[in-house]
mmCIF file of C-alpha atoms and ligand atoms in Angstrom:
data_model
loop_
_atom_site.group_PDB
_atom_site.id
_atom_site.type_symbol
_atom_site.label_atom_id
_atom_site.label_comp_id
_atom_site.label_asym_id
_atom_site.label_seq_id
_atom_site.Cartn_x
_atom_site.Cartn_y
_atom_site.Cartn_z
ATOM 1 C CA MET A 1333 49.648 114.562 57.527
ATOM 2 C CA LEU A 1334 53.284 115.561 57.793
ATOM 3 C CA HIS A 1335 56.238 114.034 56.081
ATOM 4 C CA ASP A 1336 58.036 111.564 58.356
ATOM 5 C CA GLU A 1337 61.356 113.404 58.299
ATOM 6 C CA LEU A 1338 60.126 116.931 58.645
ATOM 7 C CA THR A 1339 63.240 118.935 59.552
ATOM 8 C CA LEU A 1340 63.591 122.637 59.010
ATOM 9 C CA LYS A 1341 66.122 123.806 56.433
ATOM 10 C CA ILE A 1342 67.521 127.287 56.953
ATOM 11 C CA THR A 1343 69.176 129.229 54.160
ATOM 12 C CA PRO A 1344 70.067 132.652 55.638
ATOM 13 C CA THR A 1345 70.376 135.768 53.538
ATOM 14 C CA THR A 1346 73.815 137.099 52.669
ATOM 15 C CA THR A 1347 72.505 140.680 52.180
ATOM 16 C CA SER A 1348 70.373 141.909 55.013
ATOM 17 C CA ARG A 1349 68.181 144.979 54.318
ATOM 18 C CA ILE A 1350 67.787 145.913 57.968
ATOM 19 C CA ASP A 1351 69.967 149.003 57.830
ATOM 20 C CA SER A 1352 67.667 150.614 55.244
ATOM 21 C CA VAL A 1353 64.665 150.646 57.661
ATOM 22 C CA ASP A 1354 63.383 153.966 59.134
ATOM 23 C CA TRP A 1355 62.516 152.583 62.545
ATOM 24 C CA ASP A 1356 60.786 155.779 63.659
ATOM 25 C CA ASN A 1357 58.434 155.968 60.722
ATOM 26 C CA LEU A 1358 57.127 152.487 60.006
ATOM 27 C CA PRO A 1359 54.095 152.248 57.785
ATOM 28 C CA PHE A 1360 51.811 149.263 58.041
ATOM 29 C CA GLY A 1361 52.539 146.364 55.744
ATOM 30 C CA LYS A 1362 55.104 147.934 53.428
ATOM 31 C CA VAL A 1363 58.412 146.871 54.968
ATOM 32 C CA PHE A 1364 59.373 143.210 54.842
ATOM 33 C CA SER A 1365 62.030 141.545 56.936
ATOM 34 C CA ASP A 1366 64.891 139.440 55.575
ATOM 35 C CA HIS A 1367 63.445 135.933 55.577
ATOM 36 C CA MET A 1368 60.324 133.910 54.840
ATOM 37 C CA LEU A 1369 59.401 130.321 55.495
ATOM 38 C CA VAL A 1370 57.976 128.165 52.674
ATOM 39 C CA MET A 1371 56.492 124.709 53.082
ATOM 40 C CA ASP A 1372 54.863 122.835 50.187
ATOM 41 C CA TYR A 1373 52.086 120.280 50.382
ATOM 42 C CA LYS A 1374 52.045 117.469 47.824
ATOM 43 C CA ASP A 1375 51.423 113.668 47.558
ATOM 44 C CA GLY A 1376 49.157 113.988 50.647
ATOM 45 C CA GLU A 1377 51.763 115.362 53.043
ATOM 46 C CA TRP A 1378 53.658 118.448 54.044
ATOM 47 C CA GLN A 1379 57.194 118.600 52.679
ATOM 48 C CA GLN A 1380 60.371 119.929 54.305
ATOM 49 C CA PRO A 1381 59.867 123.537 55.398
ATOM 50 C CA GLU A 1382 62.588 126.020 54.471
ATOM 51 C CA ILE A 1383 63.388 129.446 55.836
ATOM 52 C CA MET A 1384 65.008 131.373 52.948
ATOM 53 C CA PRO A 1385 65.713 134.944 51.951
ATOM 54 C CA PHE A 1386 62.491 136.948 51.424
ATOM 55 C CA GLY A 1387 61.762 137.070 47.720
ATOM 56 C CA LYS A 1388 59.346 136.628 44.855
ATOM 57 C CA LEU A 1389 57.349 133.525 44.082
ATOM 58 C CA GLU A 1390 56.984 132.002 40.641
ATOM 59 C CA LEU A 1391 53.422 130.914 39.914
ATOM 60 C CA HIS A 1392 51.743 128.999 37.103
ATOM 61 C CA PRO A 1393 49.073 131.127 35.403
ATOM 62 C CA ALA A 1394 46.436 128.509 36.300
ATOM 63 C CA THR A 1395 47.365 128.513 40.016
ATOM 64 C CA SER A 1396 44.029 127.464 41.449
ATOM 65 C CA ALA A 1397 43.939 129.861 44.439
ATOM 66 C CA ILE A 1398 43.975 132.810 42.007
ATOM 67 C CA HIS A 1399 40.899 131.458 40.156
ATOM 68 C CA TYR A 1400 38.898 129.706 42.830
ATOM 69 C CA GLY A 1401 39.955 131.321 46.050
ATOM 70 C CA GLN A 1402 41.316 128.522 48.291
ATOM 71 C CA SER A 1403 43.412 131.032 50.189
ATOM 72 C CA ILE A 1404 43.591 131.663 53.940
ATOM 73 C CA PHE A 1405 45.796 133.656 56.239
ATOM 74 C CA GLU A 1406 46.471 134.735 59.824
ATOM 75 C CA GLY A 1407 47.916 137.765 61.488
ATOM 76 C CA MET A 1408 49.731 138.040 64.796
ATOM 77 C CA LYS A 1409 52.340 140.296 66.363
ATOM 78 C CA ALA A 1410 55.747 139.923 68.009
ATOM 79 C CA THR A 1411 57.072 142.579 70.381
ATOM 80 C CA LYS A 1412 60.141 142.957 72.584
ATOM 81 C CA ASP A 1413 60.646 143.398 76.319
ATOM 82 C CA ALA A 1414 63.344 145.551 77.886
ATOM 83 C CA GLU A 1415 65.706 142.510 78.137
ATOM 84 C CA GLY A 1416 65.429 141.852 74.384
ATOM 85 C CA ASN A 1417 63.168 138.809 74.698
ATOM 86 C CA VAL A 1418 60.674 138.405 71.851
ATOM 87 C CA LEU A 1419 57.015 138.085 72.911
ATOM 88 C CA ILE A 1420 54.318 136.688 70.589
ATOM 89 C CA PHE A 1421 50.780 137.391 71.700
ATOM 90 C CA ARG A 1422 48.501 134.371 71.969
ATOM 91 C CA PRO A 1423 49.745 132.363 68.937
ATOM 92 C CA ASP A 1424 47.725 129.338 70.183
ATOM 93 C CA LEU A 1425 44.474 131.128 69.251
ATOM 94 C CA ASN A 1426 45.766 131.936 65.757
ATOM 95 C CA ALA A 1427 46.942 128.327 65.315
ATOM 96 C CA LYS A 1428 43.415 127.134 66.241
ATOM 97 C CA ARG A 1429 41.711 129.620 63.936
ATOM 98 C CA PHE A 1430 44.037 128.736 61.072
ATOM 99 C CA HIS A 1431 43.155 125.102 61.618
ATOM 100 C CA GLU A 1432 39.458 125.953 61.465
ATOM 101 C CA SER A 1433 39.948 128.041 58.285
ATOM 102 C CA CYS A 1434 41.796 125.076 56.688
ATOM 103 C CA GLU A 1435 38.883 122.796 57.450
ATOM 104 C CA ARG A 1436 36.229 125.188 56.177
ATOM 105 C CA MET A 1437 38.116 125.888 52.959
ATOM 106 C CA CYS A 1438 38.896 122.197 52.303
ATOM 107 C CA MET A 1439 42.624 122.663 52.757
ATOM 108 C CA PRO A 1440 45.114 120.433 54.554
ATOM 109 C CA THR A 1441 45.705 121.289 58.186
ATOM 110 C CA ILE A 1442 48.998 121.838 59.990
ATOM 111 C CA PRO A 1443 49.252 120.513 63.565
ATOM 112 C CA GLU A 1444 48.885 123.571 65.858
ATOM 113 C CA SER A 1445 52.124 122.918 67.707
ATOM 114 C CA ILE A 1446 54.043 122.783 64.421
ATOM 115 C CA PHE A 1447 52.344 125.978 63.150
ATOM 116 C CA ILE A 1448 53.498 127.763 66.318
ATOM 117 C CA ASP A 1449 56.978 126.226 66.127
ATOM 118 C CA LEU A 1450 57.499 127.328 62.520
ATOM 119 C CA ILE A 1451 56.379 130.850 63.442
ATOM 120 C CA GLN A 1452 58.784 130.939 66.393
ATOM 121 C CA LYS A 1453 61.705 129.769 64.248
ATOM 122 C CA THR A 1454 60.907 132.292 61.431
ATOM 123 C CA VAL A 1455 60.649 135.190 63.908
ATOM 124 C CA ASP A 1456 63.742 134.032 65.811
ATOM 125 C CA LEU A 1457 65.946 134.281 62.739
ATOM 126 C CA ASP A 1458 64.715 137.856 62.133
ATOM 127 C CA ARG A 1459 64.480 138.883 65.825
ATOM 128 C CA ALA A 1460 66.591 141.979 65.069
ATOM 129 C CA TRP A 1461 63.580 143.140 62.969
ATOM 130 C CA VAL A 1462 61.199 143.168 66.031
ATOM 131 C CA PRO A 1463 60.810 146.893 66.792
ATOM 132 C CA SER A 1464 61.330 148.103 70.364
ATOM 133 C CA LYS A 1465 59.337 151.326 69.984
ATOM 134 C CA ASP A 1466 56.084 151.417 71.907
ATOM 135 C CA GLY A 1467 53.040 150.665 69.735
ATOM 136 C CA TYR A 1468 55.251 149.132 67.008
ATOM 137 C CA ALA A 1469 55.552 145.375 66.338
ATOM 138 C CA LEU A 1470 56.678 142.718 63.958
ATOM 139 C CA TYR A 1471 53.521 141.663 62.178
ATOM 140 C CA ILE A 1472 53.519 137.980 61.308
ATOM 141 C CA ARG A 1473 51.610 136.793 58.274
ATOM 142 C CA PRO A 1474 51.199 133.042 57.848
ATOM 143 C CA TYR A 1475 49.132 132.073 54.842
ATOM 144 C CA MET A 1476 48.289 129.102 52.643
ATOM 145 C CA PHE A 1477 46.972 128.889 49.103
ATOM 146 C CA ALA A 1478 46.137 126.254 46.586
ATOM 147 C CA THR A 1479 48.792 125.716 43.914
ATOM 148 C CA ASP A 1480 47.416 123.112 41.469
ATOM 149 C CA ASP A 1481 47.809 124.294 37.867
ATOM 150 C CA PHE A 1482 44.351 123.163 36.887
ATOM 151 C CA ILE A 1483 41.162 124.698 35.558
ATOM 152 C CA GLY A 1484 38.129 123.168 37.327
ATOM 153 C CA ILE A 1485 36.359 123.230 40.636
ATOM 154 C CA LYS A 1486 37.747 120.799 43.190
ATOM 155 C CA PRO A 1487 39.968 121.081 46.196
ATOM 156 C CA SER A 1488 43.565 121.468 45.061
ATOM 157 C CA ASP A 1489 45.987 118.554 45.648
ATOM 158 C CA THR A 1490 48.906 120.914 46.278
ATOM 159 C CA TYR A 1491 49.347 123.960 48.550
ATOM 160 C CA LYS A 1492 51.966 126.458 49.659
ATOM 161 C CA PHE A 1493 52.263 127.574 53.263
ATOM 162 C CA ILE A 1494 54.345 130.700 53.789
ATOM 163 C CA ILE A 1495 55.213 132.864 56.737
ATOM 164 C CA PHE A 1496 56.725 136.361 56.259
ATOM 165 C CA THR A 1497 57.023 139.200 58.686
ATOM 166 C CA CYS A 1498 56.857 142.990 58.521
ATOM 167 C CA PRO A 1499 57.927 145.542 61.166
ATOM 168 C CA VAL A 1500 54.844 147.785 61.459
ATOM 169 C CA GLY A 1501 53.545 150.974 63.054
ATOM 170 C CA ALA A 1502 49.866 151.722 63.636
ATOM 171 C CA TYR A 1503 47.292 150.483 61.161
ATOM 172 C CA TYR A 1504 44.965 153.335 62.104
ATOM 173 C CA SER A 1505 46.792 156.408 63.200
ATOM 174 C CA GLN A 1506 43.590 158.228 64.286
ATOM 175 C CA PRO A 1507 40.234 157.278 65.822
ATOM 176 C CA VAL A 1508 38.008 155.953 63.017
ATOM 177 C CA ASN A 1509 34.620 156.921 61.689
ATOM 178 C CA VAL A 1510 32.374 153.958 60.856
ATOM 179 C CA LYS A 1511 29.009 153.522 59.109
ATOM 180 C CA ILE A 1512 26.445 150.894 59.939
ATOM 181 C CA GLU A 1513 25.836 149.067 56.627
ATOM 182 C CA GLU A 1514 22.301 147.957 55.871
ATOM 183 C CA TYR A 1515 22.501 146.802 52.269
ATOM 184 C CA TYR A 1516 25.821 145.121 51.466
ATOM 185 C CA THR A 1517 26.791 141.952 53.279
ATOM 186 C CA ARG A 1518 30.146 140.594 54.514
ATOM 187 C CA ALA A 1519 28.981 137.113 55.367
ATOM 188 C CA ALA A 1520 25.822 135.026 55.414
ATOM 189 C CA GLN A 1521 24.964 132.146 57.768
ATOM 190 C CA GLY A 1522 26.414 128.957 56.400
ATOM 191 C CA GLY A 1523 29.025 130.855 54.414
ATOM 192 C CA VAL A 1524 32.693 131.485 55.123
ATOM 193 C CA GLY A 1525 32.519 134.518 57.386
ATOM 194 C CA ARG A 1526 34.242 132.774 60.294
ATOM 195 C CA ALA A 1527 37.165 131.653 58.102
ATOM 196 C CA LYS A 1528 40.040 134.045 57.625
ATOM 197 C CA THR A 1529 39.884 133.614 53.881
ATOM 198 C CA ALA A 1530 40.984 136.114 51.240
ATOM 199 C CA GLY A 1531 37.576 136.477 49.481
ATOM 200 C CA ASN A 1532 35.933 137.910 52.610
ATOM 201 C CA TYR A 1533 38.259 140.897 52.347
ATOM 202 C CA ALA A 1534 37.790 141.260 48.597
ATOM 203 C CA ALA A 1535 34.020 141.262 49.065
ATOM 204 C CA SER A 1536 34.288 144.177 51.529
ATOM 205 C CA LEU A 1537 36.214 146.445 49.219
ATOM 206 C CA TYR A 1538 33.426 147.887 47.096
ATOM 207 C CA PRO A 1539 31.018 148.691 49.957
ATOM 208 C CA ALA A 1540 33.973 150.093 51.924
ATOM 209 C CA LYS A 1541 34.898 152.293 48.945
ATOM 210 C CA LEU A 1542 31.309 153.689 48.869
ATOM 211 C CA ALA A 1543 31.499 154.376 52.593
ATOM 212 C CA LYS A 1544 34.892 156.097 52.155
ATOM 213 C CA ASP A 1545 33.320 158.426 49.584
ATOM 214 C CA GLU A 1546 30.878 159.451 52.304
ATOM 215 C CA GLY A 1547 33.791 160.133 54.702
ATOM 216 C CA PHE A 1548 33.912 156.895 56.662
ATOM 217 C CA ASP A 1549 36.943 154.751 57.317
ATOM 218 C CA GLN A 1550 35.171 151.486 57.770
ATOM 219 C CA LEU A 1551 31.809 149.785 57.800
ATOM 220 C CA VAL A 1552 30.014 148.102 60.641
ATOM 221 C CA TRP A 1553 28.618 144.933 59.048
ATOM 222 C CA THR A 1554 25.141 143.722 59.988
ATOM 223 C CA ASP A 1555 23.586 140.277 59.516
ATOM 224 C CA ALA A 1556 22.877 139.239 55.938
ATOM 225 C CA LYS A 1557 19.275 138.176 56.504
ATOM 226 C CA GLU A 1558 17.667 141.247 58.095
ATOM 227 C CA HIS A 1559 20.492 143.777 58.655
ATOM 228 C CA LYS A 1560 19.145 144.014 62.223
ATOM 229 C CA TYR A 1561 22.171 142.823 64.199
ATOM 230 C CA ILE A 1562 25.733 144.171 64.427
ATOM 231 C CA GLU A 1563 28.443 141.704 63.417
ATOM 232 C CA GLU A 1564 31.959 143.074 62.991
ATOM 233 C CA SER A 1565 33.870 145.783 61.249
ATOM 234 C CA GLY A 1566 35.859 143.866 58.618
ATOM 235 C CA THR A 1567 39.370 144.841 59.733
ATOM 236 C CA MET A 1568 38.377 144.351 63.342
ATOM 237 C CA ASN A 1569 35.713 143.156 65.800
ATOM 238 C CA ILE A 1570 33.542 145.789 67.473
ATOM 239 C CA VAL A 1571 33.012 146.540 71.130
ATOM 240 C CA PHE A 1572 30.685 149.094 72.773
ATOM 241 C CA GLU A 1573 30.379 150.459 76.249
ATOM 242 C CA ILE A 1574 26.668 151.022 76.895
ATOM 243 C CA ASP A 1575 25.274 151.916 80.360
ATOM 244 C CA GLY A 1576 28.609 150.984 81.901
ATOM 245 C CA LYS A 1577 28.623 147.483 80.393
ATOM 246 C CA LEU A 1578 30.922 146.111 77.744
ATOM 247 C CA VAL A 1579 28.630 144.869 74.979
ATOM 248 C CA THR A 1580 29.916 142.989 71.911
ATOM 249 C CA PRO A 1581 28.417 140.581 69.388
ATOM 250 C CA ALA A 1582 28.710 136.932 70.361
ATOM 251 C CA GLU A 1583 30.816 134.807 68.053
ATOM 252 C CA ASP A 1584 28.534 131.750 67.887
ATOM 253 C CA ALA A 1585 27.194 133.143 64.648
ATOM 254 C CA ASP A 1586 29.362 131.621 61.901
ATOM 255 C CA THR A 1587 29.415 135.009 60.198
ATOM 256 C CA ILE A 1588 31.860 136.626 62.592
ATOM 257 C CA LEU A 1589 35.612 136.145 62.718
ATOM 258 C CA ARG A 1590 36.748 134.912 66.167
ATOM 259 C CA GLY A 1591 39.105 137.752 67.007
ATOM 260 C CA VAL A 1592 42.085 137.189 69.248
ATOM 261 C CA THR A 1593 42.266 140.851 70.381
ATOM 262 C CA LYS A 1594 38.518 140.965 70.986
ATOM 263 C CA ARG A 1595 38.732 137.692 73.061
ATOM 264 C CA SER A 1596 41.570 139.307 75.055
ATOM 265 C CA VAL A 1597 39.537 142.552 75.633
ATOM 266 C CA VAL A 1598 36.641 140.397 76.973
ATOM 267 C CA ASP A 1599 38.959 138.324 79.185
ATOM 268 C CA VAL A 1600 40.651 141.435 80.617
ATOM 269 C CA ALA A 1601 37.409 143.290 81.229
ATOM 270 C CA LYS A 1602 35.904 140.288 83.041
ATOM 271 C CA SER A 1603 39.013 139.935 85.181
ATOM 272 C CA TRP A 1604 38.594 143.580 86.205
ATOM 273 C CA GLY A 1605 35.007 143.028 87.224
ATOM 274 C CA ILE A 1606 33.517 144.992 84.285
ATOM 275 C CA PRO A 1607 30.132 143.586 83.323
ATOM 276 C CA VAL A 1608 30.427 141.954 79.889
ATOM 277 C CA GLU A 1609 27.600 141.009 77.554
ATOM 278 C CA GLU A 1610 28.544 138.831 74.596
ATOM 279 C CA ARG A 1611 25.301 138.367 72.819
ATOM 280 C CA GLN A 1612 23.307 139.402 69.787
ATOM 281 C CA VAL A 1613 23.580 143.146 69.594
ATOM 282 C CA SER A 1614 20.812 144.886 67.618
ATOM 283 C CA VAL A 1615 21.319 147.937 65.503
ATOM 284 C CA GLU A 1616 18.177 149.439 67.082
ATOM 285 C CA GLU A 1617 19.516 149.202 70.668
ATOM 286 C CA VAL A 1618 22.922 150.661 69.717
ATOM 287 C CA VAL A 1619 21.325 153.551 67.703
ATOM 288 C CA GLN A 1620 18.846 154.226 70.553
ATOM 289 C CA ALA A 1621 21.688 154.282 73.070
ATOM 290 C CA LEU A 1622 23.666 156.566 70.798
ATOM 291 C CA ARG A 1623 20.691 158.938 70.515
ATOM 292 C CA GLU A 1624 20.373 158.999 74.312
ATOM 293 C CA GLY A 1625 24.117 159.504 74.927
ATOM 294 C CA ARG A 1626 24.431 156.168 76.698
ATOM 295 C CA VAL A 1627 27.268 154.857 74.436
ATOM 296 C CA THR A 1628 30.294 156.073 76.353
ATOM 297 C CA ASP A 1629 32.881 154.172 74.324
ATOM 298 C CA ALA A 1630 33.155 152.213 71.141
ATOM 299 C CA PHE A 1631 36.205 150.620 69.555
ATOM 300 C CA GLY A 1632 37.445 148.080 67.137
ATOM 301 C CA ALA A 1633 39.665 145.260 68.298
ATOM 302 C CA GLY A 1634 42.056 143.479 65.922
ATOM 303 C CA THR A 1635 45.613 142.326 65.589
ATOM 304 C CA ALA A 1636 46.462 144.927 62.985
ATOM 305 C CA ALA A 1637 44.084 147.564 64.326
ATOM 306 C CA THR A 1638 44.883 146.814 68.050
ATOM 307 C CA ILE A 1639 42.367 148.954 69.973
ATOM 308 C CA ALA A 1640 40.986 151.426 67.412
ATOM 309 C CA GLN A 1641 38.742 153.943 69.015
ATOM 310 C CA ILE A 1642 35.633 154.964 67.072
ATOM 311 C CA ALA A 1643 35.093 158.712 66.807
ATOM 312 C CA LYS A 1644 31.829 158.792 64.875
ATOM 313 C CA ILE A 1645 29.140 156.273 63.915
ATOM 314 C CA GLY A 1646 26.888 156.885 60.916
ATOM 315 C CA PHE A 1647 23.454 155.335 60.616
ATOM 316 C CA ARG A 1648 21.207 156.344 57.687
ATOM 317 C CA ASP A 1649 21.109 160.119 57.808
ATOM 318 C CA GLU A 1650 22.282 160.449 61.445
ATOM 319 C CA LEU A 1651 25.843 160.896 62.515
ATOM 320 C CA PHE A 1652 26.705 160.276 66.136
ATOM 321 C CA GLU A 1653 29.804 161.727 67.771
ATOM 322 C CA LEU A 1654 31.200 159.662 70.612
ATOM 323 C CA PRO A 1655 32.957 161.136 73.694
ATOM 324 C CA ASP A 1656 36.408 162.628 73.219
ATOM 325 C CA PRO A 1657 38.706 159.602 72.704
ATOM 326 C CA SER A 1658 41.255 160.868 75.273
ATOM 327 C CA SER A 1659 38.535 160.964 77.986
ATOM 328 C CA ARG A 1660 37.398 157.343 77.557
ATOM 329 C CA THR A 1661 38.347 155.040 80.417
ATOM 330 C CA LEU A 1662 37.560 151.586 79.005
ATOM 331 C CA SER A 1663 39.364 151.586 75.640
ATOM 332 C CA ASN A 1664 42.316 153.646 76.982
ATOM 333 C CA LYS A 1665 42.758 151.379 80.024
ATOM 334 C CA ILE A 1666 42.514 148.157 78.037
ATOM 335 C CA GLY A 1667 44.704 149.503 75.260
ATOM 336 C CA GLU A 1668 47.352 150.529 77.810
ATOM 337 C CA PHE A 1669 47.091 147.189 79.578
ATOM 338 C CA LEU A 1670 47.669 145.224 76.307
ATOM 339 C CA ASN A 1671 50.555 147.565 75.337
ATOM 340 C CA ASP A 1672 52.215 147.090 78.729
ATOM 341 C CA LEU A 1673 51.773 143.340 78.523
ATOM 342 C CA LYS A 1674 53.250 143.162 74.967
ATOM 343 C CA ALA A 1675 56.217 145.296 76.086
ATOM 344 C CA GLY A 1676 56.828 143.029 79.079
ATOM 345 C CA ARG A 1677 56.197 145.882 81.548
ATOM 346 C CA ILE A 1678 53.642 143.934 83.525
ATOM 347 C CA LYS A 1679 53.420 140.336 84.611
ATOM 348 C CA ASP A 1680 51.822 137.931 82.117
ATOM 349 C CA GLU A 1681 49.175 136.739 84.544
ATOM 350 C CA PHE A 1682 47.048 135.225 81.827
ATOM 351 C CA GLY A 1683 49.962 133.230 80.354
ATOM 352 C CA TRP A 1684 49.322 134.686 76.901
ATOM 353 C CA LEU A 1685 52.841 135.391 75.734
ATOM 354 C CA LEU A 1686 55.211 133.014 73.947
ATOM 355 C CA LYS A 1687 58.623 134.313 75.072
ATOM 356 C CA PHE A 1688 61.981 133.445 73.550
HETATM 357 C C1 LIG B 2087 44.731 141.451 61.171
HETATM 358 O O1 LIG B 2087 44.233 142.169 62.014
HETATM 359 O O2 LIG B 2087 45.735 140.748 61.418
HETATM 360 C C2 LIG B 2087 44.120 141.365 59.834
HETATM 361 O O3 LIG B 2087 44.407 140.426 59.160
HETATM 362 C C3 LIG B 2087 43.253 142.402 59.357
HETATM 363 C C4 LIG B 2087 43.816 143.250 58.252
HETATM 364 C C5 LIG B 2087 43.139 144.596 58.388
HETATM 365 C C6 LIG B 2087 45.255 143.499 58.258
#
């Protein structure tokens, strides 16, 4: 429920930091723009949202999200076209997923149109922070966490919803090496794998660290029950090209995050007449196809990662090298298409961009 008189308050900064940004060398997630939006939930309704100067939060030591993990987030990107319009890529899908994460984590929802409106207004105030360089973007991070100062297990009665933004460069600057994980688990059926909740990422850190020690950038998660089926890659969904078909795990399993970039890859490929199979993908068939050289492309798809080509895939004591990234048609063509779309260089035939 929303407060009856929900109007946005705007308190602009008096000291912009924009002139200190090195726009040609943007790391991912380390530079923050001037403003953030904060909206509190209490007494059963959302209170007046405020856009204010970006700054620190003050938290009670018993803040329940820190102890019991009611914490969810989203990620999306804003880019600019040649005329200076800001373009946000498919915010409706993020709004829907945020809504689903709220429900799964027992948190109050925000109507999807208001979620999108608050994002638009936050980005609009900092539109000068949207990079124009190709491949760069303003990453948008909406999140919500439980704020009751209470020790005990129950859904919190109070929450904070915040949106901040960061101008970013590439998340992965090189093609990645991934390892198919057969022991550790990201998500089990009936768990919270489909929700974009903080703990899913915390749970992945230790197995990812072990894989890093073996020279891999990321894991490819498999199902918790038998470790027989490919799920996703933690920072991104995973897509293969096998025998000329685009093959990717279906998202009906509640263990896989419903990726916006992956959905877009599938939609674009289908529109180009490429055969697409969204289904259970077994480790065995992928490994067999890798052994026989039938995997001609493999990549991760994610908002942060965009299209991240996979250079090598490890499975037990085998290491498979995929074709030279520059020679791959599918990932390069789709990556280029999405870049062109986000830079406004091609017509938005799918109606995916929120433009302002
Ligand atoms: C995103 O792609 O937006 C994510 O939240 C994943 C994380 C690796 C930054």
